[in-house]
Amino acid sequence: MNKFFFLLMMHCCACIMVAQTSLPVYLDETESIEERIGDILSRMTLEEKVDMIHAQSKFSTKGCPRLGIPELWMSDGPHGVRMEIAWDSWKHAGWTNDSCTAFPALTCLAATFNPELAWKYGKAVGEEARFRKKDVLLGPGVNIYRVPLNGRNFEYMGEDPYLASRMVVPYIQGVQSNGVAACLKHFALNNQESNRKQVNVEVSDRALREIYLPAFKAGVEEGKVWMVMGAYNKFRGKFCSHHEFLLQKILKGEWQFDGVVVTDWGSAHDTREAALYGLDMEMGTGTDGLTKNTPLAYQDYYLAKPYLKMLRSGELPLSSLDDKVKRVLRLCLRTNMDRRRPYGSLATQEHADIACQIAEEGIVLLKNDNHFFPIKRGKYKKIAVIGQNAVRSLTVGGGSSELKAKKEISPLEGLMSIYGKKNIYFSMGYTSGPSKFHPQLPAVDKADSLRYAAIALAKDADIVLFFGGLNKNYKQDCEGVDRTSYGLPYGQDQLIREILKVNKNVAVVLISGNAVSMPWIDDIPAVVQSWYLGSESGNAMGRVIAGDVNPSGKLPFSIPVRLEDNGACSFGASSYPGDGTNVYYKEDILVGYRWHDTQKIPALFPFGHGLSYTEFAYGELKTDKKIYDKDENIVLSLKLTNRGKCGGAESVQIYAGQSHPSVLRPIKELKAFKKVFLLPGESKNVTFSIPAKELAFYDEISKMWIVESDCFTFFCGASSTDIHDTVSVNIR
Ligand code: BGC
């Protein structure tokens, strides 16, 4: 080799080495995330930083094109990936490649009492989000079910903070295993839709900590969620989306949340507060479609030009901006800058199977006199299926959780494929207008003729299956508005009564995300609480009705007899829906079954209730010791036996109550649960380990969690009222 060629080679090698070593730190995947964030930040101009923290379209932010930081794309959640929405209006974009798997609503997931399914759910819906090129899925929602009229209860996980906490953690972990962020919403106290954008919530510190925050805390501390959405409403006079106490002190301080706080769409109200009180990203302000949009809308956001101006003038510190940008960059590095994340998949058979399993495990058998269910194939020649919910699409409507489902098997289709078309006779019975966010559209059919036809059918049917409930229509389980009454809409109560006059062999299947009154309950032998079950709705329902699947769902909320039996509603308008300005949470910590138990007001169907086609025998509840220190775990065990003739699963629930508390405490509170599958005749030992510190209450004076030295009773049961055994221990 001649000398010149050798020198040229050396020069080239040197150049390659320089090029390799000059890879910017932020693109070097061997560097830590924090180093990479610091490096990007040091390269950004003030304007580029501000551009990162507000919308550039309805569901995206701009990133930093000069440095190759990608746009960040978000989509609703939480039950599937919403159809594509237009660039800057709420209209559907009209794409043809955005049909998804509709998973069951989160009430159904909660009703499974099965955290493993929550992980599968999260992983699958995250895969769909990833395939659709979304970096953030705007869910799950964990606002506590406070009143049965809340239009969005179907999107949440019920009334119990422990149940919601156990279910939300794996959901988040599943979503985020795809390199897609989950977004925990709506932080906090968004427990009603009435006046949601203005209402000011007044609630005690204790109820806040014991009831309304635990699921958020678990999602942050255990689930390690990457994004949290601020709520629309106010709390103690301040908007939640820039709330110093909620966001700075609790979320980012106590819980050490290192992700992004995003507004709900249009929940920012002030530049200074947004800058200083914990908000990191502003979405949805003033881009409300044709009415308010202007070409510069995104630059006019509180966290856009107005913020830039105040930063330049020194009115607001640069450190406030840097902290937000760092958080957004951390989110990018976790999602759209992670080159190793998987590619996802959409509407696969695997996802349909997961959706079906969740639906099957979530359906709750409320009442089943004389073994009405299961209905074996061939038993009846003429099965009347009555009610609009047997055929109506329930994946549409309801607000931001609407979906364009690739398929949606209706209950009618599910039943036809099980019992054969010739044995199923359908009549609509009642009707309602098409799903529209606002306003309510009238039905086109004549209510009287529908009713007469249904009654005529019921008269000579062997059996009647009534499919009713709510339907995500405006004011019937829908975002932005609460229901206005506890009863079933569209004349369903009257229809059920009239059917009963001509045929007593009637079961009611309620599809809803909320409790409804059941004035006909004594005359109906069997009632099923079903949910918005999504793509596999009819398959799951059909299989439960026929007994191919043994129901194992448990109610994630209490169903009161009357609306006034609900804690919040018992105090009149100031407690719900509020006096126009404030809503006072007068029932305090006594939410749901805590209220029914403590006030001795029996629910029609209690929290945790759900029947099975088999029968479970509960053995004696034992503890490993009788006296525990406060840092110990209480180990409980019992033997559970399936005494029936078919396999099935039981969710064993453990509640705890304190004997002589120095403050008011609920009679009992859920502290553990386990879903146990047993073959006929099989027994299993079921054990639970409950840290004694979980027996604490939040002390408002010391602002600490306190476990008192006292006697505590553990209640083991099949629901919050069906208690099979108790055992007491002392905590010293
Ligand atoms: C809802 C959020 C949703 C957002 C974006 C808001 O109206 O409250 O839950 O994620 O819109 O669609």
XYZ file of C-alpha atoms and ligand atoms in Angstrom:
744
model
C 0.000 0.000 0.000
C 1.486 3.335 -0.900
C 1.986 5.995 1.715
C -0.589 8.376 0.244
C -3.333 5.733 0.276
C -2.451 4.785 3.847
C -2.709 8.409 5.016
C -6.037 8.803 3.237
C -7.385 5.710 5.026
C -6.242 7.014 8.385
C -7.916 10.344 7.663
C -11.206 8.648 6.794
C -11.122 6.522 9.973
C -10.470 9.625 12.028
C -13.407 11.381 10.362
C -15.701 8.434 11.112
C -14.549 8.411 14.733
C -15.164 12.148 15.029
C -18.589 11.715 13.470
C -19.345 8.920 15.929
C -18.211 10.816 18.957
C -19.997 13.979 17.841
C -23.416 12.300 17.945
C -25.427 14.767 20.019
C -25.990 13.545 23.563
C -29.764 13.662 23.108
C -29.622 11.198 20.237
C -27.215 8.893 22.011
C -29.307 6.070 23.375
C -26.526 4.966 25.694
C -26.923 8.229 27.656
C -29.446 8.495 30.472
C -32.836 10.037 29.735
C -32.085 12.944 32.066
C -28.782 13.713 30.262
C -30.545 13.634 26.947
C -33.303 15.927 28.203
C -30.733 18.426 29.505
C -28.947 18.374 26.162
C -32.080 19.034 24.121
C -33.105 21.822 26.444
C -29.721 23.519 26.083
C -30.176 23.598 22.295
C -33.681 25.070 22.214
C -34.676 28.675 21.721
C -37.264 30.274 23.976
C -39.834 30.171 21.163
C -39.163 26.501 20.447
C -39.643 25.669 24.103
C -42.986 27.446 24.272
C -44.099 25.698 21.092
C -43.657 22.345 22.848
C -46.216 22.993 25.547
C -49.404 23.851 23.725
C -51.523 22.416 20.970
C -50.850 22.798 17.271
C -54.083 20.971 16.422
C -56.979 19.414 18.268
C -54.916 16.433 19.417
C -51.250 17.145 18.716
C -48.352 19.323 19.765
C -45.605 20.519 17.501
C -42.428 19.004 18.886
C -39.260 20.731 17.683
C -38.747 20.050 13.983
C -35.284 21.718 13.861
C -33.922 19.207 16.376
C -35.942 16.281 15.111
C -38.210 16.125 18.166
C -41.407 14.603 16.748
C -44.942 15.876 17.049
C -46.792 14.306 19.963
C -50.118 12.720 19.022
C -52.892 11.961 21.483
C -56.197 10.179 21.185
C -59.136 9.355 23.417
C -59.491 6.510 25.255
C -60.199 4.843 27.374
C -62.189 1.953 25.808
C -60.521 1.923 22.438
C -58.717 4.343 20.168
C -61.130 7.023 19.028
C -61.682 7.588 15.313
C -59.452 10.288 13.819
C -60.682 13.770 14.654
C -60.238 16.744 12.299
C -57.183 18.987 12.621
C -58.910 21.734 14.547
C -62.546 20.939 15.031
C -64.397 18.170 16.842
C -65.586 16.726 13.534
C -64.646 13.215 12.533
C -61.847 13.310 9.992
C -63.570 10.654 7.893
C -60.616 8.314 7.605
C -61.217 4.764 6.469
C -58.352 3.100 8.339
C -59.302 4.003 11.904
C -61.770 1.285 12.903
C -60.733 -0.286 16.159
C -61.558 -2.955 18.695
C -64.123 -1.551 21.102
C -63.181 -2.887 24.516
C -65.751 -3.053 27.303
C -66.252 0.174 29.263
C -64.138 0.559 32.396
C -67.131 -0.160 34.654
C -67.096 -3.625 33.128
C -63.380 -4.001 33.662
C -63.845 -3.016 37.321
C -66.692 -5.546 37.612
C -64.333 -8.371 36.634
C -62.423 -7.825 39.898
C -59.549 -9.298 37.909
C -56.360 -7.190 37.747
C -54.769 -9.618 35.269
C -57.464 -8.690 32.783
C -56.716 -5.021 33.400
C -53.154 -5.644 32.235
C -54.315 -7.508 29.133
C -56.810 -4.712 28.431
C -54.133 -2.015 28.764
C -51.627 -3.886 26.632
C -54.145 -4.531 23.865
C -55.616 -1.027 23.729
C -52.065 0.349 23.861
C -51.153 -1.795 20.854
C -54.074 -0.292 18.962
C -52.992 3.226 19.931
C -49.455 2.493 18.803
C -50.625 1.079 15.476
C -52.668 4.252 14.975
C -49.483 6.268 15.602
C -50.713 7.757 18.857
C -48.181 8.548 21.552
C -50.709 9.122 24.319
C -53.971 7.355 25.061
C -56.243 9.751 26.972
C -57.318 7.328 29.673
C -57.969 5.606 32.007
C -60.428 7.604 34.097
C -60.601 6.947 37.798
C -63.027 9.514 39.132
C -65.009 7.924 41.909
C -68.649 7.008 41.355
C -70.339 9.423 43.751
C -73.856 9.723 42.314
C -75.732 7.399 39.959
C -76.614 10.268 37.631
C -73.068 11.195 36.603
C -72.996 11.017 32.801
C -69.452 9.623 32.759
C -69.549 6.936 35.430
C -69.378 4.332 32.657
C -65.853 5.544 31.853
C -64.638 5.040 35.416
C -63.992 2.164 37.787
C -66.734 2.427 40.358
C -67.211 3.713 43.876
C -64.404 2.061 45.788
C -60.914 3.587 45.879
C -59.225 0.272 46.623
C -60.876 -1.574 43.735
C -60.141 1.288 41.333
C -56.511 1.419 42.513
C -55.905 -2.292 42.007
C -57.433 -2.214 38.531
C -55.845 0.981 37.262
C -52.219 0.080 37.951
C -52.009 -2.910 35.578
C -54.080 -1.068 32.947
C -51.483 1.724 32.890
C -48.559 -0.694 32.864
C -50.137 -2.604 29.986
C -50.675 0.522 27.868
C -47.203 1.855 28.560
C -45.493 -1.454 27.706
C -46.100 -0.312 24.118
C -44.195 2.937 24.446
C -47.559 4.708 24.505
C -48.366 6.914 27.479
C -51.503 6.372 29.487
C -53.122 9.595 30.693
C -54.824 9.314 34.048
C -57.892 11.537 34.145
C -59.604 13.751 35.373
C -57.503 15.015 38.247
C -59.419 15.561 40.447
C -62.974 15.553 41.807
C -64.679 15.490 38.423
C -67.531 13.460 39.853
C -70.364 14.991 37.875
C -70.905 16.389 34.405
C -73.539 18.956 35.421
C -71.855 22.344 35.230
C -68.534 20.509 34.975
C -66.599 23.430 33.552
C -67.426 25.801 36.401
C -68.599 23.881 39.437
C -66.507 24.367 42.573
C -66.105 21.257 44.721
C -65.947 21.653 48.487
C -64.795 18.464 50.123
C -62.896 17.664 53.298
C -59.210 16.770 53.258
C -60.139 13.414 54.641
C -62.611 12.461 51.904
C -60.150 13.812 49.354
C -57.364 11.582 50.638
C -59.390 8.498 51.545
C -61.887 8.402 48.679
C -61.073 10.624 45.732
C -57.278 10.481 45.434
C -56.135 6.880 46.122
C -56.666 5.587 42.579
C -54.718 8.548 41.171
C -51.974 7.996 43.727
C -51.706 4.308 42.837
C -51.622 5.180 39.139
C -48.748 7.581 39.718
C -46.713 5.787 42.369
C -47.256 2.174 41.337
C -48.425 2.421 37.733
C -45.781 5.090 36.975
C -48.158 6.820 34.623
C -46.526 9.245 32.176
C -49.367 11.756 31.837
C -52.145 13.125 34.048
C -55.065 15.223 32.828
C -56.365 18.062 34.970
C -60.116 18.241 35.515
C -62.440 20.989 34.246
C -63.987 21.747 37.633
C -62.734 23.872 40.480
C -61.700 22.705 43.918
C -61.768 25.177 46.806
C -62.226 28.052 44.412
C -59.394 27.274 41.974
C -59.479 25.500 38.636
C -58.045 21.987 38.942
C -55.900 22.234 35.826
C -53.651 24.833 37.430
C -54.116 24.072 41.069
C -51.170 24.628 43.338
C -52.343 22.269 46.079
C -53.430 19.407 43.822
C -50.704 19.598 41.199
C -47.657 21.107 42.841
C -48.042 19.932 46.397
C -49.695 16.542 46.061
C -49.093 15.218 42.536
C -45.598 16.518 41.846
C -44.515 16.957 45.460
C -45.797 14.126 47.623
C -46.204 11.603 44.817
C -43.123 12.684 42.852
C -44.934 12.592 39.506
C -42.287 13.167 36.805
C -44.593 13.183 33.769
C -46.740 15.779 32.036
C -49.870 17.440 33.383
C -52.115 18.202 30.426
C -55.304 20.241 30.555
C -58.613 18.705 29.834
C -59.605 20.128 26.445
C -60.164 23.774 27.270
C -59.602 23.709 31.014
C -56.872 26.378 31.235
C -58.028 29.807 32.310
C -55.037 31.939 33.184
C -51.445 32.251 31.989
C -49.873 33.054 35.314
C -51.615 30.222 37.167
C -50.911 27.800 34.325
C -47.247 28.783 34.406
C -46.785 28.529 38.137
C -49.254 25.971 39.420
C -48.283 22.714 37.820
C -49.771 22.681 34.323
C -47.341 21.475 31.614
C -49.359 21.315 28.427
C -52.403 23.172 27.187
C -54.878 21.554 24.809
C -58.290 22.386 23.431
C -58.581 26.040 24.416
C -60.845 28.027 22.114
C -60.660 25.731 19.137
C -64.201 24.682 19.363
C -64.801 24.027 15.700
C -66.388 26.623 13.561
C -67.684 28.831 16.321
C -64.548 30.054 18.032
C -61.675 29.033 15.824
C -59.320 31.602 14.330
C -56.176 30.894 12.294
C -54.010 32.007 15.196
C -55.932 30.238 17.918
C -53.075 27.982 18.957
C -50.694 30.910 19.288
C -53.246 32.696 21.457
C -53.313 29.931 24.051
C -52.517 30.885 27.649
C -49.295 28.897 27.366
C -48.368 30.288 23.932
C -47.784 33.944 23.042
C -49.139 35.409 26.303
C -46.709 33.174 28.228
C -43.839 34.045 25.900
C -44.535 37.711 26.479
C -44.473 37.345 30.259
C -41.293 35.271 30.095
C -39.572 37.891 27.953
C -40.625 40.701 30.259
C -39.414 38.770 33.296
C -42.889 38.634 34.835
C -42.634 34.857 34.884
C -39.411 32.931 35.547
C -37.724 30.880 32.839
C -37.421 28.033 35.303
C -41.205 27.563 35.119
C -40.907 26.962 31.376
C -37.863 24.699 31.581
C -39.566 22.393 34.029
C -42.544 21.966 31.683
C -40.368 21.400 28.623
C -38.267 18.851 30.465
C -41.398 16.921 31.341
C -42.634 17.018 27.757
C -39.223 15.864 26.528
C -39.231 13.043 29.072
C -42.598 12.008 27.649
C -41.161 12.108 24.111
C -38.163 9.997 25.076
C -40.507 7.494 26.686
C -42.785 7.364 23.635
C -42.155 8.790 20.187
C -38.352 8.967 20.534
C -38.056 5.422 21.826
C -36.876 3.560 18.738
C -37.286 0.188 20.408
C -41.003 0.388 21.061
C -43.110 -2.224 19.283
C -45.272 -1.318 16.273
C -48.657 -2.314 17.643
C -51.621 -3.900 15.922
C -55.226 -2.994 15.235
C -58.508 -4.877 15.514
C -56.878 -8.312 15.626
C -58.555 -11.552 16.668
C -56.348 -11.557 19.766
C -57.784 -8.191 20.803
C -61.323 -9.385 20.110
C -60.683 -12.395 22.339
C -59.410 -10.182 25.152
C -62.406 -7.865 24.786
C -64.696 -10.903 24.913
C -63.060 -12.338 28.020
C -63.350 -9.014 29.855
C -66.990 -8.697 28.818
C -67.772 -12.257 29.939
C -66.082 -11.785 33.296
C -67.661 -8.382 33.896
C -71.331 -9.203 33.300
C -73.114 -9.259 36.663
C -75.982 -11.613 37.421
C -78.059 -9.570 39.863
C -81.014 -11.860 40.399
C -81.745 -15.404 39.249
C -84.867 -16.869 40.847
C -85.589 -20.533 40.177
C -82.506 -20.878 37.979
C -84.031 -18.731 35.225
C -80.553 -18.556 33.699
C -78.798 -20.312 32.086
C -81.179 -20.960 29.223
C -80.053 -24.175 27.613
C -80.155 -24.547 23.837
C -83.334 -26.206 22.597
C -85.303 -25.522 25.779
C -87.577 -22.900 24.174
C -88.976 -22.673 20.675
C -90.057 -19.042 20.833
C -87.716 -16.636 22.569
C -88.922 -13.037 22.415
C -86.131 -10.485 22.456
C -87.542 -7.062 23.209
C -85.841 -3.687 23.583
C -83.791 -1.291 21.530
C -80.542 -2.142 23.283
C -80.684 -5.588 21.725
C -79.820 -4.000 18.385
C -78.504 -0.490 18.998
C -74.844 0.333 18.519
C -73.510 1.297 21.927
C -69.950 2.053 20.914
C -71.051 5.380 19.450
C -72.275 8.329 21.533
C -71.364 9.212 25.085
C -68.848 11.938 24.178
C -65.099 11.640 23.841
C -65.043 7.871 24.482
C -67.005 7.252 21.242
C -65.495 4.659 18.920
C -65.663 3.508 15.337
C -65.700 -0.206 16.025
C -64.553 -2.556 13.298
C -67.265 -4.916 14.440
C -69.934 -4.834 17.096
C -71.931 -7.986 17.675
C -75.330 -7.001 19.043
C -77.115 -9.040 21.715
C -79.700 -10.033 19.109
C -76.994 -11.403 16.806
C -75.322 -13.172 19.734
C -78.586 -14.859 20.734
C -79.455 -15.827 17.161
C -76.157 -17.571 16.701
C -76.660 -19.505 19.927
C -80.354 -20.411 19.754
C -80.813 -20.348 15.979
C -82.557 -17.606 13.998
C -85.838 -19.488 13.834
C -86.248 -19.477 17.608
C -85.592 -15.775 18.149
C -88.325 -13.172 17.611
C -87.389 -9.532 17.953
C -89.461 -6.481 18.687
C -88.002 -3.081 19.466
C -90.587 -2.175 22.155
C -89.297 1.361 22.670
C -87.015 3.657 20.802
C -84.881 6.761 21.093
C -83.262 9.133 18.655
C -79.805 8.693 17.148
C -76.790 9.221 19.389
C -75.762 12.808 19.230
C -73.608 14.636 21.717
C -76.014 17.526 21.916
C -78.968 18.021 21.795
C -81.226 15.018 22.236
C -82.767 14.075 18.889
C -86.312 12.746 18.763
C -87.046 9.169 17.814
C -88.699 8.685 14.448
C -90.803 5.645 15.332
C -94.132 5.799 17.086
C -93.743 4.725 20.720
C -97.293 3.332 20.994
C -97.088 1.085 17.957
C -93.716 -0.262 19.086
C -95.126 -1.036 22.512
C -98.227 -2.780 21.158
C -96.143 -4.920 18.823
C -93.800 -5.941 21.650
C -96.668 -6.873 23.949
C -98.311 -8.915 21.214
C -95.029 -10.770 20.721
C -94.513 -11.293 24.452
C -98.008 -12.739 24.790
C -97.320 -15.927 22.926
C -93.583 -16.268 23.532
C -92.144 -19.032 25.738
C -89.813 -16.571 27.370
C -89.033 -12.848 27.116
C -85.562 -11.339 27.279
C -85.826 -7.577 27.661
C -82.729 -5.591 26.672
C -82.932 -2.056 27.986
C -81.065 0.378 30.161
C -79.344 3.576 29.075
C -77.661 4.125 25.734
C -75.005 6.884 25.774
C -77.455 9.257 24.199
C -77.510 12.837 25.400
C -78.401 12.697 29.138
C -78.298 8.881 29.168
C -74.666 8.104 30.139
C -73.043 10.877 28.181
C -70.209 13.302 28.725
C -71.096 16.919 29.434
C -74.502 16.180 30.980
C -75.820 14.093 33.824
C -79.001 12.085 33.747
C -81.974 13.994 35.060
C -83.789 11.106 36.708
C -83.003 7.748 38.261
C -85.607 5.795 36.295
C -85.187 4.110 32.949
C -85.805 6.418 29.985
C -88.030 6.025 26.895
C -90.977 4.449 28.735
C -89.140 1.231 29.553
C -90.636 0.823 33.049
C -94.142 1.009 31.641
C -93.247 -1.419 28.870
C -91.809 -3.939 31.340
C -94.981 -3.689 33.417
C -97.166 -4.296 30.381
C -95.073 -7.242 29.239
C -95.415 -8.738 32.712
C -99.201 -8.603 32.397
C -99.073 -11.011 29.445
C -96.025 -13.129 30.300
C -94.339 -13.751 33.653
C -91.333 -15.545 32.232
C -89.327 -12.364 31.735
C -85.702 -11.464 32.385
C -84.314 -7.938 32.183
C -80.826 -7.266 30.873
C -79.758 -3.741 31.751
C -77.035 -2.176 29.663
C -75.655 0.937 31.310
C -72.720 2.364 33.197
C -74.883 3.493 36.075
C -77.431 2.268 38.564
C -81.082 2.695 37.598
C -84.235 2.304 39.660
C -86.030 -1.016 39.237
C -89.650 -0.527 40.331
C -90.579 -3.907 38.755
C -87.856 -5.875 40.543
C -90.164 -8.036 42.697
C -92.021 -9.324 39.653
C -89.051 -10.075 37.429
C -87.371 -13.403 38.182
C -83.968 -12.618 36.692
C -81.934 -9.467 36.118
C -78.522 -9.049 34.527
C -76.402 -5.919 34.813
C -74.483 -5.666 31.632
C -72.261 -2.801 30.526
C -71.223 -1.126 27.312
C -69.394 -4.230 26.247
C -67.973 -3.105 22.910
C -67.143 -5.233 19.891
C -67.896 -8.597 21.459
C -71.039 -7.524 23.265
C -73.509 -10.042 21.815
C -71.072 -12.943 21.904
C -70.278 -12.394 25.581
C -73.904 -11.881 26.583
C -75.088 -14.858 24.592
C -72.495 -17.128 26.163
C -73.429 -16.023 29.687
C -77.156 -16.358 29.011
C -76.703 -19.850 27.561
C -74.373 -20.951 30.360
C -71.325 -21.493 28.146
C -69.749 -18.998 30.514
C -70.565 -18.928 34.197
C -71.055 -15.288 35.254
C -68.526 -13.972 37.761
C -68.860 -10.165 37.604
C -69.389 -8.192 40.806
C -70.974 -4.758 41.069
C -68.337 -2.007 41.279
C -70.989 0.317 42.731
C -74.074 0.062 44.908
C -77.522 0.187 43.330
C -79.733 2.142 45.744
C -83.476 1.508 45.900
C -84.217 5.214 45.521
C -81.983 8.051 44.439
C -82.324 9.627 47.908
C -80.715 6.505 49.371
C -77.446 7.528 47.766
C -75.291 9.500 50.224
C -74.623 12.546 48.062
C -78.222 12.767 46.859
C -79.666 12.468 50.345
C -78.536 15.987 51.275
C -80.397 17.838 48.545
C -79.216 20.049 45.723
C -76.304 21.717 47.504
C -74.656 18.324 47.831
C -75.584 17.281 44.293
C -75.653 18.791 41.656
C -74.710 21.930 43.578
C -76.176 25.385 44.043
C -75.000 26.698 40.680
C -71.608 27.697 42.064
C -70.518 25.127 44.628
C -71.153 21.476 45.282
C -70.610 20.375 48.880
C -69.639 16.750 49.392
C -71.748 16.430 52.541
C -71.649 12.664 52.742
C -67.896 13.150 53.188
C -66.092 9.785 53.398
C -69.348 7.830 53.326
C -69.480 7.178 49.599
C -71.300 4.183 48.108
C -71.451 1.118 50.350
C -69.731 3.069 53.125
C -72.928 5.151 53.267
C -75.409 2.272 52.947
C -73.597 0.270 55.650
C -73.001 3.018 58.123
C -76.429 4.647 57.780
C -78.137 1.247 57.709
C -79.885 1.988 54.413
C -79.927 -1.281 52.469
C -79.105 -1.034 48.792
C -81.259 -2.839 46.268
C -78.064 -4.549 45.124
C -74.942 -3.868 47.165
C -71.398 -3.158 46.076
C -69.558 -6.388 45.296
C -72.743 -8.348 44.584
C -72.913 -10.807 41.699
C -74.354 -14.316 41.427
C -72.991 -17.421 39.790
C -74.513 -20.558 38.260
C -72.613 -22.544 40.832
C -72.492 -22.288 44.601
C -69.441 -21.477 46.677
C -68.919 -22.555 50.263
C -66.784 -20.272 52.389
C -64.672 -21.900 55.096
C -63.607 -20.309 58.340
C -61.647 -17.049 58.047
C -58.381 -17.302 59.960
C -55.458 -15.004 60.671
C -51.876 -16.100 61.307
C -51.811 -14.194 64.627
C -54.131 -12.314 66.939
C -51.921 -9.311 67.708
C -49.924 -7.293 65.177
C -47.533 -4.404 65.201
C -48.292 -1.483 62.938
C -45.534 -2.375 60.501
C -46.641 -5.979 60.108
C -48.825 -7.710 57.527
C -52.006 -9.429 58.590
C -52.207 -12.765 56.818
C -55.744 -14.055 56.352
C -56.841 -17.322 54.856
C -59.926 -19.363 54.171
C -60.939 -22.410 52.223
C -63.252 -21.842 49.284
C -65.146 -24.769 47.745
C -67.217 -24.995 44.599
C -70.228 -27.008 45.739
C -72.124 -26.794 42.479
C -72.146 -28.695 39.235
C -70.245 -26.317 36.987
C -66.899 -24.563 37.091
C -66.916 -20.927 38.074
C -65.048 -18.039 39.612
C -65.731 -16.193 42.841
C -64.276 -12.844 43.843
C -63.665 -13.232 47.545
C -63.751 -9.841 49.223
C -62.098 -8.823 52.488
C -63.340 -5.723 54.262
C -61.997 -4.232 57.487
C -63.589 -2.133 60.201
C -62.224 -0.548 63.373
C -63.961 -1.199 66.727
C -63.390 2.038 68.663
C -62.092 4.714 66.311
C -61.470 8.214 67.612
C -63.082 9.598 64.420
C -66.058 8.471 62.373
C -65.086 5.509 60.241
C -67.187 3.430 57.845
C -68.422 0.116 59.278
C -66.130 -1.586 56.823
C -63.918 -0.857 53.833
C -62.583 -3.100 51.092
C -58.960 -4.015 51.782
C -58.341 -7.031 49.551
C -60.014 -9.268 46.979
C -59.065 -12.275 44.942
C -60.804 -13.925 42.026
C -60.614 -17.677 42.402
C -61.573 -20.184 39.695
C -62.793 -23.576 40.888
C -63.896 -26.707 39.080
C -67.005 -28.459 40.406
C -66.175 -29.974 43.782
C -62.781 -28.288 43.921
C -61.476 -26.433 46.988
C -58.668 -23.922 47.247
C -56.994 -22.178 50.109
C -57.236 -18.449 49.527
C -54.778 -16.184 51.314
C -54.462 -12.454 51.661
C -51.717 -10.344 53.126
C -52.863 -6.920 54.269
C -50.296 -4.448 55.625
C -51.536 -3.085 58.956
C -50.746 0.397 57.656
C -53.633 -0.043 55.199
C -55.967 0.234 58.196
C -55.125 3.917 58.602
C -57.423 6.901 58.296
C -56.311 10.369 57.195
C -56.062 12.682 60.166
C -56.969 16.227 59.163
C -55.205 17.824 62.110
C -51.780 16.233 61.841
C -52.235 15.735 58.067
C -50.930 12.213 58.497
C -52.234 8.705 57.974
C -52.855 7.157 61.377
C -53.377 3.555 62.443
C -54.843 3.511 65.943
C -54.036 0.765 68.408
C -57.380 -0.978 68.542
C -59.342 -4.060 67.658
C -60.073 -4.470 63.936
C -62.553 -6.880 62.402
C -62.048 -8.455 58.994
C -65.186 -9.413 57.089
C -64.961 -12.001 54.368
C -67.763 -12.140 51.873
C -69.209 -12.520 48.418
C -70.332 -8.886 48.492
C -70.263 -5.944 50.885
C -73.337 -7.346 52.643
C -73.128 -11.082 51.999
C -70.562 -11.718 54.737
C -69.647 -15.341 55.384
C -67.232 -15.004 58.266
C -65.407 -12.439 60.378
C -62.278 -12.474 62.471
C -60.963 -9.844 64.863
C -57.364 -8.941 65.628
C -55.605 -6.356 67.741
C -53.193 -3.799 66.410
C -50.789 -2.529 69.025
C -62.930 15.184 27.959
C -61.651 14.374 28.075
C -61.149 14.055 26.699
C -60.926 15.355 25.939
C -60.419 15.165 24.535
C -62.762 16.403 27.065
O -63.974 17.010 26.808
O -63.340 15.596 29.243
O -61.884 13.205 28.807
O -59.981 13.304 26.783
O -62.165 16.041 25.844
O -61.399 14.622 23.736
